[in-house]
Coordinates of C-alpha atoms in Angstrom, one line a residue:
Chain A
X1 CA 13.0 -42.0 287.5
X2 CA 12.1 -38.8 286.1
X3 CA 9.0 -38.7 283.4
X4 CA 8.7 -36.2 281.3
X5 CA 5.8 -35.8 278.9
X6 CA 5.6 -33.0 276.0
X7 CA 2.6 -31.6 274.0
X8 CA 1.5 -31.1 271.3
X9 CA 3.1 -33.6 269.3
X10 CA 3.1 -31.5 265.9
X11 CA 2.1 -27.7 265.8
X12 CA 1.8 -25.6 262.6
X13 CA 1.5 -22.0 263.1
X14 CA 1.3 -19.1 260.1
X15 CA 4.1 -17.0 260.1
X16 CA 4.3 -14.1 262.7
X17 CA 2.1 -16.1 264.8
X18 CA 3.4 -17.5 268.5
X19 CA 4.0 -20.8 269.2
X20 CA 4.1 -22.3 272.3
X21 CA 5.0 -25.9 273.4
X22 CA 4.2 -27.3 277.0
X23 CA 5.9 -29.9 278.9
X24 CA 5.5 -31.5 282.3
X25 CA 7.8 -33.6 284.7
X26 CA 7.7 -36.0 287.7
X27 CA 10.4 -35.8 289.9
X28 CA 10.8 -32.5 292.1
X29 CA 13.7 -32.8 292.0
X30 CA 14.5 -32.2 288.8
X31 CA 15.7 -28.3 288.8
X32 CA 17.1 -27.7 285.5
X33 CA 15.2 -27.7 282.2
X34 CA 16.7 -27.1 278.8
X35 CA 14.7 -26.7 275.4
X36 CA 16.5 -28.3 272.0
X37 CA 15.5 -27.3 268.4
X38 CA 16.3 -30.0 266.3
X39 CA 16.8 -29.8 262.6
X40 CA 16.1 -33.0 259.7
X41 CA 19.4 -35.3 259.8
X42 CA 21.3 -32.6 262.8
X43 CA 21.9 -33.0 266.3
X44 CA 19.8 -30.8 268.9
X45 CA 20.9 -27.5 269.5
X46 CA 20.0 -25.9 272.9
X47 CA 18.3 -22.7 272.4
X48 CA 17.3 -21.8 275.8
X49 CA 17.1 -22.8 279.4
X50 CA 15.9 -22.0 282.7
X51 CA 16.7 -23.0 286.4
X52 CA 14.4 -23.2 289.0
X53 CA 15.1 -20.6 291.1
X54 CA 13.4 -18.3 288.4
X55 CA 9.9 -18.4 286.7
X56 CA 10.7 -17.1 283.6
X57 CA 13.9 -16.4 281.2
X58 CA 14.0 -14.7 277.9
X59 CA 15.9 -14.7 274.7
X60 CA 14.6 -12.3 272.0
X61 CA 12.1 -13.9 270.4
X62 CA 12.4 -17.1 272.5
X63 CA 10.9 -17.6 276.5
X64 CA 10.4 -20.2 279.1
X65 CA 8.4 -20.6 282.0
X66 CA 8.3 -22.4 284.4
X67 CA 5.9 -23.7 287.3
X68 CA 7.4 -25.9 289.9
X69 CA 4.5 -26.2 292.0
X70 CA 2.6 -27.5 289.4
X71 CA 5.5 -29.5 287.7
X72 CA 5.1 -28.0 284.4
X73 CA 7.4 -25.7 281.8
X74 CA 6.9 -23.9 278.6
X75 CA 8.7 -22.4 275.7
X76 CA 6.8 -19.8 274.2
X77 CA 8.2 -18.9 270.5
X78 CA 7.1 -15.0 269.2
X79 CA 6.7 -13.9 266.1
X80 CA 7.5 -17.3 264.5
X81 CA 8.8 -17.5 261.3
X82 CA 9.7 -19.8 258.7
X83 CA 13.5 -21.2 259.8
X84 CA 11.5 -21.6 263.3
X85 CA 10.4 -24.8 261.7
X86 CA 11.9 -28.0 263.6
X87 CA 11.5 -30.5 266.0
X88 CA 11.9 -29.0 270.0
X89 CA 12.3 -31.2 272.7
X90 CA 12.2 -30.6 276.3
X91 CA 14.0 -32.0 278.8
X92 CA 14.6 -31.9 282.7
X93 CA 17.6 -32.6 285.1
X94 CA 18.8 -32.2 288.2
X95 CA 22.0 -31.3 290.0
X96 CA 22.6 -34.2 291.7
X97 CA 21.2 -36.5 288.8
X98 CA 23.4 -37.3 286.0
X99 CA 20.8 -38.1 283.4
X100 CA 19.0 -36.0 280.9
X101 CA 15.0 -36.8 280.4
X102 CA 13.7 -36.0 277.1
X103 CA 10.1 -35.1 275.8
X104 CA 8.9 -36.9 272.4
X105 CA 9.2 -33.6 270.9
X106 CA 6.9 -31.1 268.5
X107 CA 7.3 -30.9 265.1
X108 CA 6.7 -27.0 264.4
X109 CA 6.0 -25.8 261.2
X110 CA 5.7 -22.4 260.5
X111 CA 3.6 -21.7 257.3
X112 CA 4.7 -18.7 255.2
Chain B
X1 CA 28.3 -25.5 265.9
X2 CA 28.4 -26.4 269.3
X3 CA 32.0 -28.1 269.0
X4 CA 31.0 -31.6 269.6
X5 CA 32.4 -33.8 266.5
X6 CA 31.5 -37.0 265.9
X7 CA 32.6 -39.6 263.4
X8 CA 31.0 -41.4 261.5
X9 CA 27.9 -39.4 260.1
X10 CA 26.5 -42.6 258.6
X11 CA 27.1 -45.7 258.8
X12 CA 25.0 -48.8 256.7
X13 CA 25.9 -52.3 258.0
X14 CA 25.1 -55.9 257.3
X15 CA 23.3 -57.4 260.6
X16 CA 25.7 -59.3 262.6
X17 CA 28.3 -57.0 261.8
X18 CA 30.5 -54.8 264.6
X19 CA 30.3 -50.9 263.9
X20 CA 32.5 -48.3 266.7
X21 CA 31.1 -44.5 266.5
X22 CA 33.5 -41.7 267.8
X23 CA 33.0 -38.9 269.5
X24 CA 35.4 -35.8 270.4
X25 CA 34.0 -33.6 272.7
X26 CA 34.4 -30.0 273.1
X27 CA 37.5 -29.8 274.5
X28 CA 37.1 -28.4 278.2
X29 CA 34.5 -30.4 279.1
X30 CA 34.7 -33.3 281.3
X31 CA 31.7 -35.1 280.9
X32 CA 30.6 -37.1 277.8
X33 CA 27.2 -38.2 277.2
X34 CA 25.6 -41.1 274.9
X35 CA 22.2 -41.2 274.0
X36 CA 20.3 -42.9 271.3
X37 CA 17.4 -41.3 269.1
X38 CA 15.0 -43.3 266.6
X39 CA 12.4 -41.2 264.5
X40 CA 9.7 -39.7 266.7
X41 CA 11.3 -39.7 270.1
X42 CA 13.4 -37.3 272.3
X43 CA 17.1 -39.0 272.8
X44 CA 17.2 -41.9 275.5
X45 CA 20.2 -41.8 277.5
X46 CA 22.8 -45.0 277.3
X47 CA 26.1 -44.1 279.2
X48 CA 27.9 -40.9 280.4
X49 CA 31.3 -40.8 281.7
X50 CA 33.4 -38.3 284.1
X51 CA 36.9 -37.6 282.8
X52 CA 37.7 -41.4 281.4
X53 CA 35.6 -43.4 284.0
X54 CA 32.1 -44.6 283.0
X55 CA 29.8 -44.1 286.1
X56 CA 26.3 -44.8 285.0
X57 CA 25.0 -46.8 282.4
X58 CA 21.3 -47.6 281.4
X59 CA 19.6 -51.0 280.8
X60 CA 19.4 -49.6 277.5
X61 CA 22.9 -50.6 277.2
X62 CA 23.1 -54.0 276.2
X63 CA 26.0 -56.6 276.3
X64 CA 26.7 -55.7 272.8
X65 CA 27.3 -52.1 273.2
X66 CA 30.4 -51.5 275.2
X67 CA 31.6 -47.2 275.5
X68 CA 35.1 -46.3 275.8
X69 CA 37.5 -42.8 276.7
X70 CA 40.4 -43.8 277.3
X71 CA 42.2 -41.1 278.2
X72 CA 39.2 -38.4 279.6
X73 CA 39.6 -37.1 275.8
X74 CA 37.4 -38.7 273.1
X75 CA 35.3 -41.9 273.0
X76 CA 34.3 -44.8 270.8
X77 CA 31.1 -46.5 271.2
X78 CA 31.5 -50.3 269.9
X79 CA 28.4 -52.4 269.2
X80 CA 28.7 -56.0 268.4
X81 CA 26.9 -58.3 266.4
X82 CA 24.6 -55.4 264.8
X83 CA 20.6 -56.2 265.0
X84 CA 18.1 -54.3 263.1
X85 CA 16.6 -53.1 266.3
X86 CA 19.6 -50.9 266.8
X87 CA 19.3 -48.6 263.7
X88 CA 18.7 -45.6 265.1
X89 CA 21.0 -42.1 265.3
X90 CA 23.3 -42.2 268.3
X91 CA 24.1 -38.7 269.7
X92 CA 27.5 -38.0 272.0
X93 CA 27.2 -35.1 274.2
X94 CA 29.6 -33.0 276.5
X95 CA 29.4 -30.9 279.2
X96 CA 31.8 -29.6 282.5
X97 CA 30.6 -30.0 286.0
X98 CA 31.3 -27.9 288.8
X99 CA 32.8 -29.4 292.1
X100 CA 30.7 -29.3 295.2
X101 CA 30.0 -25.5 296.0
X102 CA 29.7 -24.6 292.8
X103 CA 26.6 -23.6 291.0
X104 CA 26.2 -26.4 288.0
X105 CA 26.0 -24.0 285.7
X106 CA 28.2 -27.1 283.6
X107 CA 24.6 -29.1 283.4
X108 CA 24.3 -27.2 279.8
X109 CA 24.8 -30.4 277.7
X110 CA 25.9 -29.6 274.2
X111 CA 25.2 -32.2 271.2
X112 CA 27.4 -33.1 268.6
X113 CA 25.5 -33.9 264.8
X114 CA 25.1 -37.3 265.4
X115 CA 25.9 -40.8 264.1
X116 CA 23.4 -42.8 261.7
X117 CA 22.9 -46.1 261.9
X118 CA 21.0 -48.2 259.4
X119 CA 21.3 -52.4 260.0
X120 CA 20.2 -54.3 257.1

């Protein structure tokens, strides 16, 4: 099955500063990767996601990329600020598979 | 709020004891997700069902845990004879899926808040 490994485990970044969070998966044929933000005691809220027919999606302050060849994806977070702080996890599936794999997460804080 | 509710948020039980979690998805989709979270780790997945049958469960899923939905609508998680090893949060999710042909743009999995489960 799919592996999916996620780093760094805990990032703390001053405010206005980027963040940026890096992942990488097994399977090629995973083609669908999503990016949660997770909040103490809340379920995890998609805030972006990208396909893999395209390298790179953005959302305002909020971007993935993503490198099949190499089997890796990031989400790349601009001028952080302080409700930025969470857990993100990332996760990959496919469109065949039914199953989503989850990273261990990074705790972000972003210091004020 | 994604539209996923889930019922209840906490829930503290005696080991040995039987707890059931609901879950009400958002109301369109026809796929229903459980996955299991403990502190420090993404969600594992335990079961997801199409419209009311179950198609795929994971080893995670022990005899004790059985998932219901009845009627394609909500579902009820059910574990039996509660251990300490399964206090963790358990997370229902939804999401639609296209037919064949159609771009799976329905692989967008939304979360509900979550069900707490402490075992003492």
């Amino acid at each position: 099955g799919e592996n999916v490994e996620q780093h760094p485990s805990t990032l703390s970044v001053q405010e206005g500063d980027s963040a940026v969070i890096k992942c990488t998966y097994s399977d090629s044929a995973s083609n669908y990767f999503p990016w949660y933000k997770q909040e103490l005691g809340k379920g995890p809220q998609l805030i972006i996601d990208i396909r893999s027919n395209v390298g790179e999606k953005k959302d305002q302050r909020i971007a993935v990329t993503l490198n099949k060849t190499a089997k890796h994806f990031s989400l790349h977070i601009t001028e952080t600020q302080p409700e930025d702080s969470a857990v993100y996890f990332c996760a990959a599936s496919s469109t065949t598979g039914n199953q989503f794999y989850f990273g261990t997460g990074t705790s972000l804080t972003v210091i004020p | 709020d994604t539209g996923v509710s889930q019922d209840p948020r906490h829930k503290i039980t005696k080991r040995g004891q039987n707890v059931t979690f609901r879950c009400d998805p958002i109301s369109e989709h026809n796929r229903l997700y459980w996955y299991r979270q403990t502190l420090g780790q993404g969600p594992e997945f335990l079961t997801y069902f199409q419209n009311e049958a179950q198609l795929e469960k994971s080893r995670l899923l022990s005899d004790r845990f059985s998932a219901e939905r009845p009627k394609g609508s909500f579902s009820t998680l059910e574990i039996q004879r509660t251990e300490q090893g399964d206090s963790a949060m358990y997370l229902c999710a939804s999401s639609t899926r296209g037919g064949r042909g159609r771009l799976s743009s329905g692989n967008t999995i939304y979360f509900g808040e979550g069900s707490w489960l402490t075992v003492v």
